[in-house]
Amino acid sequence: RLYYTIGEVAEMFDVNTSLIRYWEKQFDIINPERNKKGNRLFTPEDIDNFRLIYHLVREKGLTLAGANKKLKENREDTINNYEVVKRLKEMRETLLEIKDNL
């Protein structure tokens, strides 16, 4: 899919649309396009950036300023760390499914 509406993005992360708008203002890595009506249209790249921000703020407990600083200073390490955590969670879910099936 090429674009996601703000409602779809909010639903993906189980947050309010106001939080999506707020994060858009706070983080310059999120740049949604707008249609003729002015509605925000988020790209898959924006969604990936939201995942990083969500991970830093909601899962790791960083402040918005701390998350912004971390993304600006060391973006590659942040992305790699997020990917490792994501893979570990997937592996854990798979192992728990295997355990339940035994």
Short mmCIF file of N, CA and C in Angstrom, two decimals:
data_model
loop_
_atom_site.label_atom_id
_atom_site.label_comp_id
_atom_site.label_asym_id
_atom_site.label_seq_id
_atom_site.Cartn_x
_atom_site.Cartn_y
_atom_site.Cartn_z
N ARG A 1 0.83 -1.19 0.00
CA ARG A 1 0.00 0.00 0.00
C ARG A 1 0.87 1.24 0.00
N LEU A 2 0.45 2.26 -0.73
CA LEU A 2 1.28 3.45 -0.85
C LEU A 2 1.08 4.44 0.29
N TYR A 3 -0.16 4.62 0.72
CA TYR A 3 -0.45 5.63 1.74
C TYR A 3 -1.43 5.11 2.79
N TYR A 4 -1.27 5.63 3.99
CA TYR A 4 -2.16 5.30 5.11
C TYR A 4 -2.74 6.59 5.67
N THR A 5 -4.00 6.56 6.06
CA THR A 5 -4.62 7.73 6.67
C THR A 5 -4.19 7.82 8.12
N ILE A 6 -4.44 8.96 8.73
CA ILE A 6 -4.06 9.14 10.13
C ILE A 6 -4.83 8.17 11.03
N GLY A 7 -6.07 7.88 10.68
CA GLY A 7 -6.87 6.93 11.45
C GLY A 7 -6.29 5.53 11.40
N GLU A 8 -5.83 5.12 10.23
CA GLU A 8 -5.23 3.80 10.09
C GLU A 8 -3.93 3.70 10.88
N VAL A 9 -3.14 4.77 10.85
CA VAL A 9 -1.88 4.78 11.60
C VAL A 9 -2.16 4.71 13.09
N ALA A 10 -3.13 5.49 13.55
CA ALA A 10 -3.48 5.48 14.98
C ALA A 10 -3.96 4.10 15.41
N GLU A 11 -4.71 3.44 14.54
CA GLU A 11 -5.21 2.10 14.85
C GLU A 11 -4.07 1.08 14.91
N MET A 12 -3.08 1.23 14.03
CA MET A 12 -1.92 0.31 14.04
C MET A 12 -1.21 0.31 15.38
N PHE A 13 -1.10 1.49 15.98
CA PHE A 13 -0.35 1.64 17.22
C PHE A 13 -1.25 1.74 18.45
N ASP A 14 -2.54 1.63 18.23
CA ASP A 14 -3.52 1.69 19.32
C ASP A 14 -3.37 2.98 20.13
N VAL A 15 -3.31 4.11 19.42
CA VAL A 15 -3.22 5.42 20.05
C VAL A 15 -4.25 6.35 19.41
N ASN A 16 -4.42 7.51 19.99
CA ASN A 16 -5.34 8.51 19.43
C ASN A 16 -4.69 9.21 18.25
N THR A 17 -5.53 9.72 17.36
CA THR A 17 -5.01 10.46 16.22
C THR A 17 -4.29 11.73 16.67
N SER A 18 -4.69 12.28 17.80
CA SER A 18 -4.03 13.50 18.30
C SER A 18 -2.57 13.21 18.64
N LEU A 19 -2.28 12.01 19.12
CA LEU A 19 -0.89 11.66 19.43
C LEU A 19 -0.07 11.55 18.13
N ILE A 20 -0.68 11.03 17.09
CA ILE A 20 0.00 10.94 15.80
C ILE A 20 0.33 12.35 15.30
N ARG A 21 -0.61 13.27 15.40
CA ARG A 21 -0.36 14.65 14.97
C ARG A 21 0.72 15.29 15.83
N TYR A 22 0.69 15.02 17.13
CA TYR A 22 1.69 15.59 18.04
C TYR A 22 3.09 15.07 17.72
N TRP A 23 3.21 13.76 17.53
CA TRP A 23 4.52 13.20 17.19
C TRP A 23 5.01 13.74 15.85
N GLU A 24 4.08 13.97 14.92
CA GLU A 24 4.47 14.53 13.63
C GLU A 24 5.13 15.90 13.81
N LYS A 25 4.61 16.69 14.74
CA LYS A 25 5.19 18.01 15.01
C LYS A 25 6.52 17.91 15.74
N GLN A 26 6.66 16.93 16.60
CA GLN A 26 7.85 16.80 17.43
C GLN A 26 9.05 16.17 16.71
N PHE A 27 8.79 15.31 15.73
CA PHE A 27 9.85 14.57 15.05
C PHE A 27 9.89 14.96 13.58
N ASP A 28 11.01 15.50 13.15
CA ASP A 28 11.12 15.95 11.76
C ASP A 28 11.32 14.80 10.77
N ILE A 29 11.45 13.57 11.26
CA ILE A 29 11.59 12.43 10.35
C ILE A 29 10.24 11.97 9.80
N ILE A 30 9.16 12.51 10.35
CA ILE A 30 7.83 12.15 9.87
C ILE A 30 7.30 13.29 9.01
N ASN A 31 7.14 13.00 7.74
CA ASN A 31 6.70 14.02 6.78
C ASN A 31 5.57 13.49 5.92
N PRO A 32 4.35 13.50 6.43
CA PRO A 32 3.26 12.98 5.61
C PRO A 32 2.95 13.91 4.45
N GLU A 33 2.50 13.31 3.37
CA GLU A 33 2.01 14.12 2.26
C GLU A 33 0.57 14.49 2.58
N ARG A 34 0.05 15.43 1.84
CA ARG A 34 -1.34 15.84 2.06
C ARG A 34 -2.08 15.81 0.73
N ASN A 35 -3.35 15.42 0.82
CA ASN A 35 -4.17 15.44 -0.39
C ASN A 35 -4.78 16.83 -0.59
N LYS A 36 -5.63 16.97 -1.57
CA LYS A 36 -6.22 18.28 -1.87
C LYS A 36 -7.05 18.83 -0.72
N LYS A 37 -7.64 17.94 0.08
CA LYS A 37 -8.43 18.36 1.22
C LYS A 37 -7.57 18.74 2.43
N GLY A 38 -6.29 18.40 2.37
CA GLY A 38 -5.39 18.67 3.49
C GLY A 38 -5.22 17.51 4.44
N ASN A 39 -5.81 16.36 4.11
CA ASN A 39 -5.67 15.18 4.96
C ASN A 39 -4.25 14.62 4.86
N ARG A 40 -3.74 14.14 5.98
CA ARG A 40 -2.41 13.56 6.00
C ARG A 40 -2.43 12.17 5.37
N LEU A 41 -1.42 11.90 4.56
CA LEU A 41 -1.25 10.58 3.95
C LEU A 41 0.16 10.11 4.28
N PHE A 42 0.24 9.06 5.09
CA PHE A 42 1.53 8.57 5.58
C PHE A 42 2.04 7.45 4.67
N THR A 43 3.33 7.50 4.39
CA THR A 43 3.98 6.48 3.56
C THR A 43 4.45 5.33 4.45
N PRO A 44 4.80 4.19 3.84
CA PRO A 44 5.38 3.09 4.64
C PRO A 44 6.64 3.52 5.40
N GLU A 45 7.42 4.43 4.83
CA GLU A 45 8.60 4.95 5.52
C GLU A 45 8.19 5.71 6.79
N ASP A 46 7.12 6.48 6.70
CA ASP A 46 6.60 7.17 7.89
C ASP A 46 6.16 6.17 8.95
N ILE A 47 5.54 5.08 8.52
CA ILE A 47 5.08 4.04 9.45
C ILE A 47 6.29 3.43 10.17
N ASP A 48 7.36 3.15 9.42
CA ASP A 48 8.58 2.62 10.04
C ASP A 48 9.14 3.60 11.07
N ASN A 49 9.11 4.89 10.74
CA ASN A 49 9.58 5.90 11.69
C ASN A 49 8.70 5.94 12.93
N PHE A 50 7.38 5.80 12.74
CA PHE A 50 6.47 5.74 13.89
C PHE A 50 6.79 4.53 14.77
N ARG A 51 7.12 3.41 14.14
CA ARG A 51 7.47 2.21 14.92
C ARG A 51 8.70 2.47 15.79
N LEU A 52 9.69 3.14 15.22
CA LEU A 52 10.88 3.48 15.99
C LEU A 52 10.54 4.40 17.15
N ILE A 53 9.77 5.43 16.86
CA ILE A 53 9.38 6.39 17.91
C ILE A 53 8.57 5.69 18.98
N TYR A 54 7.61 4.86 18.57
CA TYR A 54 6.79 4.12 19.53
C TYR A 54 7.67 3.24 20.41
N HIS A 55 8.62 2.57 19.80
CA HIS A 55 9.54 1.69 20.55
C HIS A 55 10.32 2.50 21.59
N LEU A 56 10.86 3.63 21.17
CA LEU A 56 11.68 4.44 22.08
C LEU A 56 10.85 5.06 23.20
N VAL A 57 9.68 5.58 22.85
CA VAL A 57 8.89 6.33 23.83
C VAL A 57 8.04 5.41 24.70
N ARG A 58 7.30 4.52 24.08
CA ARG A 58 6.36 3.69 24.83
C ARG A 58 6.98 2.43 25.42
N GLU A 59 7.90 1.81 24.70
CA GLU A 59 8.45 0.56 25.18
C GLU A 59 9.72 0.76 26.01
N LYS A 60 10.58 1.69 25.61
CA LYS A 60 11.82 1.92 26.36
C LYS A 60 11.68 3.03 27.39
N GLY A 61 10.60 3.84 27.29
CA GLY A 61 10.34 4.86 28.29
C GLY A 61 11.13 6.15 28.14
N LEU A 62 11.66 6.42 26.96
CA LEU A 62 12.38 7.68 26.75
C LEU A 62 11.40 8.84 26.65
N THR A 63 11.89 10.02 26.98
CA THR A 63 11.09 11.22 26.76
C THR A 63 11.12 11.54 25.27
N LEU A 64 10.24 12.43 24.83
CA LEU A 64 10.23 12.80 23.42
C LEU A 64 11.56 13.45 23.03
N ALA A 65 12.08 14.29 23.92
CA ALA A 65 13.36 14.94 23.65
C ALA A 65 14.47 13.89 23.57
N GLY A 66 14.45 12.92 24.46
CA GLY A 66 15.45 11.86 24.45
C GLY A 66 15.36 11.00 23.20
N ALA A 67 14.14 10.68 22.79
CA ALA A 67 13.96 9.88 21.58
C ALA A 67 14.42 10.66 20.35
N ASN A 68 14.09 11.95 20.31
CA ASN A 68 14.49 12.79 19.19
C ASN A 68 16.01 12.87 19.10
N LYS A 69 16.66 13.04 20.25
CA LYS A 69 18.12 13.12 20.31
C LYS A 69 18.75 11.81 19.84
N LYS A 70 18.20 10.69 20.33
CA LYS A 70 18.73 9.38 19.97
C LYS A 70 18.61 9.13 18.47
N LEU A 71 17.49 9.52 17.88
CA LEU A 71 17.29 9.33 16.45
C LEU A 71 18.22 10.21 15.62
N LYS A 72 18.49 11.41 16.10
CA LYS A 72 19.36 12.32 15.36
C LYS A 72 20.83 11.91 15.49
N GLU A 73 21.24 11.50 16.68
CA GLU A 73 22.65 11.19 16.92
C GLU A 73 23.07 9.82 16.41
N ASN A 74 22.23 8.83 16.61
CA ASN A 74 22.64 7.46 16.34
C ASN A 74 21.50 6.65 15.73
N ARG A 75 21.00 7.08 14.61
CA ARG A 75 19.83 6.46 13.99
C ARG A 75 20.06 5.00 13.61
N GLU A 76 21.21 4.69 13.03
CA GLU A 76 21.48 3.31 12.59
C GLU A 76 21.48 2.33 13.76
N ASP A 77 22.14 2.68 14.86
CA ASP A 77 22.16 1.81 16.03
C ASP A 77 20.76 1.65 16.60
N THR A 78 19.98 2.72 16.59
CA THR A 78 18.62 2.66 17.09
C THR A 78 17.78 1.70 16.25
N ILE A 79 17.93 1.79 14.93
CA ILE A 79 17.20 0.90 14.03
C ILE A 79 17.63 -0.55 14.24
N ASN A 80 18.93 -0.77 14.34
CA ASN A 80 19.44 -2.14 14.56
C ASN A 80 18.94 -2.71 15.88
N ASN A 81 18.96 -1.90 16.93
CA ASN A 81 18.48 -2.33 18.24
C ASN A 81 16.99 -2.69 18.17
N TYR A 82 16.22 -1.86 17.49
CA TYR A 82 14.79 -2.12 17.34
C TYR A 82 14.56 -3.44 16.60
N GLU A 83 15.32 -3.67 15.54
CA GLU A 83 15.17 -4.90 14.76
C GLU A 83 15.48 -6.13 15.60
N VAL A 84 16.52 -6.05 16.42
CA VAL A 84 16.88 -7.18 17.29
C VAL A 84 15.76 -7.45 18.29
N VAL A 85 15.25 -6.42 18.91
CA VAL A 85 14.16 -6.59 19.88
C VAL A 85 12.93 -7.18 19.20
N LYS A 86 12.63 -6.71 18.00
CA LYS A 86 11.48 -7.21 17.25
C LYS A 86 11.64 -8.70 16.94
N ARG A 87 12.83 -9.10 16.50
CA ARG A 87 13.08 -10.51 16.18
C ARG A 87 12.99 -11.39 17.43
N LEU A 88 13.53 -10.89 18.53
CA LEU A 88 13.46 -11.65 19.78
C LEU A 88 12.02 -11.86 20.24
N LYS A 89 11.19 -10.83 20.09
CA LYS A 89 9.78 -10.96 20.46
C LYS A 89 9.09 -11.99 19.57
N GLU A 90 9.40 -11.97 18.27
CA GLU A 90 8.81 -12.95 17.36
C GLU A 90 9.24 -14.36 17.72
N MET A 91 10.51 -14.51 18.05
CA MET A 91 11.02 -15.83 18.44
C MET A 91 10.34 -16.31 19.72
N ARG A 92 10.15 -15.42 20.66
CA ARG A 92 9.49 -15.77 21.91
C ARG A 92 8.07 -16.24 21.65
N GLU A 93 7.34 -15.51 20.79
CA GLU A 93 5.97 -15.90 20.46
C GLU A 93 5.94 -17.28 19.80
N THR A 94 6.87 -17.53 18.91
CA THR A 94 6.95 -18.82 18.24
C THR A 94 7.23 -19.94 19.24
N LEU A 95 8.16 -19.71 20.14
CA LEU A 95 8.49 -20.73 21.15
C LEU A 95 7.31 -20.98 22.07
N LEU A 96 6.58 -19.92 22.44
CA LEU A 96 5.41 -20.11 23.29
C LEU A 96 4.32 -20.91 22.57
N GLU A 97 4.17 -20.67 21.27
CA GLU A 97 3.20 -21.46 20.48
C GLU A 97 3.60 -22.92 20.45
N ILE A 98 4.89 -23.18 20.24
CA ILE A 98 5.38 -24.55 20.22
C ILE A 98 5.13 -25.23 21.56
N LYS A 99 5.41 -24.47 22.63
CA LYS A 99 5.20 -25.02 23.99
C LYS A 99 3.74 -25.36 24.21
N ASP A 100 2.83 -24.49 23.77
CA ASP A 100 1.40 -24.73 23.95
C ASP A 100 0.92 -25.94 23.14
N ASN A 101 1.56 -26.17 21.99
CA ASN A 101 1.15 -27.29 21.13
C ASN A 101 1.67 -28.63 21.61
N LEU A 102 2.65 -28.60 22.51
CA LEU A 102 3.22 -29.87 22.99
C LEU A 102 2.34 -30.53 24.01
#
